[in-house]
Amino acid sequence: EEKQERSSRWGKVAHNLGIKLRQYRKDGHHVLLVLQRQQEGEPSQLEWAQQVIADIRRHSLRPIVVRPDPTTPKHALGILAGLVDAAPGVKVEGTLSSSAK
């Protein structure tokens, strides 16, 4: 099993950095959705987050915590919080306007 982990790109990075991968688990408090900076030609963070939240909701009723990239401009955080908060059980970390539902 450890050989398989090392054969994947992430497995190699994890091995080189000494990161131990945890096994998949079905229990837990929430689903963490981590956003990254938008690159040219990619969907916006808002579009991507809305699609992924819809996909997650098809499989889980756990609360979803959205963590934007630290470089996301403050005005975009407010827009993200407003759009994402319309979904029940979704919270955006790093904003004052968002609250868990």
PDB file of C-alpha atoms in Angstrom:
ATOM      1  CA  GLU A   1       0.000   0.000   0.000  1.00  0.00           C
ATOM      2  CA  GLU A   2       2.810   2.431   0.831  1.00  0.00           C
ATOM      3  CA  LYS A   3       4.427   1.734  -2.559  1.00  0.00           C
ATOM      4  CA  GLN A   4       1.162   2.656  -4.288  1.00  0.00           C
ATOM      5  CA  GLU A   5       0.971   5.936  -2.366  1.00  0.00           C
ATOM      6  CA  ARG A   6       4.509   6.827  -3.445  1.00  0.00           C
ATOM      7  CA  SER A   7       3.739   6.088  -7.105  1.00  0.00           C
ATOM      8  CA  SER A   8       1.204   8.915  -7.344  1.00  0.00           C
ATOM      9  CA  ARG A   9       2.328  12.520  -7.635  1.00  0.00           C
ATOM     10  CA  TRP A  10       0.772  13.431  -4.274  1.00  0.00           C
ATOM     11  CA  GLY A  11       2.218  10.267  -2.769  1.00  0.00           C
ATOM     12  CA  LYS A  12       5.721  11.327  -3.785  1.00  0.00           C
ATOM     13  CA  VAL A  13       5.234  14.827  -2.352  1.00  0.00           C
ATOM     14  CA  ALA A  14       3.780  13.426   0.879  1.00  0.00           C
ATOM     15  CA  HIS A  15       6.660  10.956   1.207  1.00  0.00           C
ATOM     16  CA  ASN A  16       9.317  13.626   0.560  1.00  0.00           C
ATOM     17  CA  LEU A  17       7.745  15.982   3.126  1.00  0.00           C
ATOM     18  CA  GLY A  18       7.080  13.239   5.671  1.00  0.00           C
ATOM     19  CA  ILE A  19       3.292  13.651   5.535  1.00  0.00           C
ATOM     20  CA  LYS A  20       1.274  10.620   6.629  1.00  0.00           C
ATOM     21  CA  LEU A  21      -1.929  10.183   4.621  1.00  0.00           C
ATOM     22  CA  ARG A  22      -5.010   9.278   6.607  1.00  0.00           C
ATOM     23  CA  GLN A  23      -7.378   6.614   5.372  1.00  0.00           C
ATOM     24  CA  TYR A  24     -10.678   7.675   3.828  1.00  0.00           C
ATOM     25  CA  ARG A  25     -13.369   7.997   6.472  1.00  0.00           C
ATOM     26  CA  LYS A  26     -17.112   8.395   6.349  1.00  0.00           C
ATOM     27  CA  ASP A  27     -17.513  10.069   9.735  1.00  0.00           C
ATOM     28  CA  GLY A  28     -16.508  13.577  10.664  1.00  0.00           C
ATOM     29  CA  HIS A  29     -17.990  16.943  11.496  1.00  0.00           C
ATOM     30  CA  HIS A  30     -17.826  18.840   8.196  1.00  0.00           C
ATOM     31  CA  VAL A  31     -16.581  18.841   4.615  1.00  0.00           C
ATOM     32  CA  LEU A  32     -13.782  21.352   3.982  1.00  0.00           C
ATOM     33  CA  LEU A  33     -13.780  22.978   0.546  1.00  0.00           C
ATOM     34  CA  VAL A  34     -10.500  24.819  -0.058  1.00  0.00           C
ATOM     35  CA  LEU A  35     -10.461  27.343  -2.898  1.00  0.00           C
ATOM     36  CA  GLN A  36      -7.382  28.362  -4.845  1.00  0.00           C
ATOM     37  CA  ARG A  37      -6.570  31.423  -6.898  1.00  0.00           C
ATOM     38  CA  GLN A  38      -8.329  31.568 -10.224  1.00  0.00           C
ATOM     39  CA  GLN A  39      -6.039  30.996 -13.179  1.00  0.00           C
ATOM     40  CA  GLU A  40      -6.704  32.335 -16.656  1.00  0.00           C
ATOM     41  CA  GLY A  41      -9.227  30.211 -18.524  1.00  0.00           C
ATOM     42  CA  GLU A  42     -10.616  28.571 -15.373  1.00  0.00           C
ATOM     43  CA  PRO A  43     -14.090  29.104 -13.925  1.00  0.00           C
ATOM     44  CA  SER A  44     -14.371  31.754 -11.214  1.00  0.00           C
ATOM     45  CA  GLN A  45     -14.073  30.707  -7.573  1.00  0.00           C
ATOM     46  CA  LEU A  46     -17.791  31.437  -7.221  1.00  0.00           C
ATOM     47  CA  GLU A  47     -18.835  29.255 -10.138  1.00  0.00           C
ATOM     48  CA  TRP A  48     -16.523  26.441  -9.090  1.00  0.00           C
ATOM     49  CA  ALA A  49     -17.606  26.592  -5.430  1.00  0.00           C
ATOM     50  CA  GLN A  50     -21.298  26.539  -6.328  1.00  0.00           C
ATOM     51  CA  GLN A  51     -20.812  23.500  -8.594  1.00  0.00           C
ATOM     52  CA  VAL A  52     -18.737  21.598  -6.048  1.00  0.00           C
ATOM     53  CA  ILE A  53     -21.195  22.413  -3.227  1.00  0.00           C
ATOM     54  CA  ALA A  54     -24.027  21.045  -5.368  1.00  0.00           C
ATOM     55  CA  ASP A  55     -21.967  17.895  -6.028  1.00  0.00           C
ATOM     56  CA  ILE A  56     -21.172  17.477  -2.321  1.00  0.00           C
ATOM     57  CA  ARG A  57     -24.851  17.941  -1.398  1.00  0.00           C
ATOM     58  CA  ARG A  58     -25.765  14.997  -3.639  1.00  0.00           C
ATOM     59  CA  HIS A  59     -23.606  12.771  -1.413  1.00  0.00           C
ATOM     60  CA  SER A  60     -23.531  14.333   2.067  1.00  0.00           C
ATOM     61  CA  LEU A  61     -25.637  16.413   4.440  1.00  0.00           C
ATOM     62  CA  ARG A  62     -22.631  17.409   6.587  1.00  0.00           C
ATOM     63  CA  PRO A  63     -21.965  21.128   7.002  1.00  0.00           C
ATOM     64  CA  ILE A  64     -19.606  22.525   4.359  1.00  0.00           C
ATOM     65  CA  VAL A  65     -16.848  24.966   5.322  1.00  0.00           C
ATOM     66  CA  VAL A  66     -15.464  26.981   2.389  1.00  0.00           C
ATOM     67  CA  ARG A  67     -11.943  28.328   2.879  1.00  0.00           C
ATOM     68  CA  PRO A  68     -10.951  30.905   0.230  1.00  0.00           C
ATOM     69  CA  ASP A  69      -7.392  31.436  -0.923  1.00  0.00           C
ATOM     70  CA  PRO A  70      -5.672  33.944   1.415  1.00  0.00           C
ATOM     71  CA  THR A  71      -5.042  36.266  -1.535  1.00  0.00           C
ATOM     72  CA  THR A  72      -8.739  36.544  -2.445  1.00  0.00           C
ATOM     73  CA  PRO A  73      -9.649  40.253  -2.433  1.00  0.00           C
ATOM     74  CA  LYS A  74     -11.962  41.361   0.395  1.00  0.00           C
ATOM     75  CA  HIS A  75     -14.731  42.477  -1.994  1.00  0.00           C
ATOM     76  CA  ALA A  76     -14.728  39.010  -3.567  1.00  0.00           C
ATOM     77  CA  LEU A  77     -14.999  37.395  -0.115  1.00  0.00           C
ATOM     78  CA  GLY A  78     -18.240  39.299   0.492  1.00  0.00           C
ATOM     79  CA  ILE A  79     -19.690  38.210  -2.853  1.00  0.00           C
ATOM     80  CA  LEU A  80     -18.576  34.627  -2.232  1.00  0.00           C
ATOM     81  CA  ALA A  81     -20.122  34.633   1.245  1.00  0.00           C
ATOM     82  CA  GLY A  82     -23.422  35.998  -0.065  1.00  0.00           C
ATOM     83  CA  LEU A  83     -23.752  33.470  -2.862  1.00  0.00           C
ATOM     84  CA  VAL A  84     -22.531  30.478  -0.910  1.00  0.00           C
ATOM     85  CA  ASP A  85     -24.531  31.328   2.230  1.00  0.00           C
ATOM     86  CA  ALA A  86     -27.701  30.905   0.182  1.00  0.00           C
ATOM     87  CA  ALA A  87     -26.979  27.166   0.418  1.00  0.00           C
ATOM     88  CA  PRO A  88     -28.101  25.635   3.740  1.00  0.00           C
ATOM     89  CA  GLY A  89     -25.303  24.381   5.981  1.00  0.00           C
ATOM     90  CA  VAL A  90     -22.519  26.249   4.169  1.00  0.00           C
ATOM     91  CA  LYS A  91     -20.093  28.603   5.925  1.00  0.00           C
ATOM     92  CA  VAL A  92     -17.312  30.691   4.415  1.00  0.00           C
ATOM     93  CA  GLU A  93     -14.287  31.064   6.678  1.00  0.00           C
ATOM     94  CA  GLY A  94     -12.435  34.346   6.727  1.00  0.00           C
ATOM     95  CA  THR A  95     -15.449  36.650   6.376  1.00  0.00           C
ATOM     96  CA  LEU A  96     -17.483  38.537   8.958  1.00  0.00           C
ATOM     97  CA  SER A  97     -20.715  38.307   6.981  1.00  0.00           C
ATOM     98  CA  SER A  98     -20.942  34.529   6.913  1.00  0.00           C
ATOM     99  CA  SER A  99     -22.467  32.323   9.568  1.00  0.00           C
ATOM    100  CA  ALA A 100     -23.179  28.606   9.817  1.00  0.00           C
ATOM    101  CA  LYS A 101     -26.773  27.666   9.172  1.00  0.00           C
TER     102      LYS A 101
END
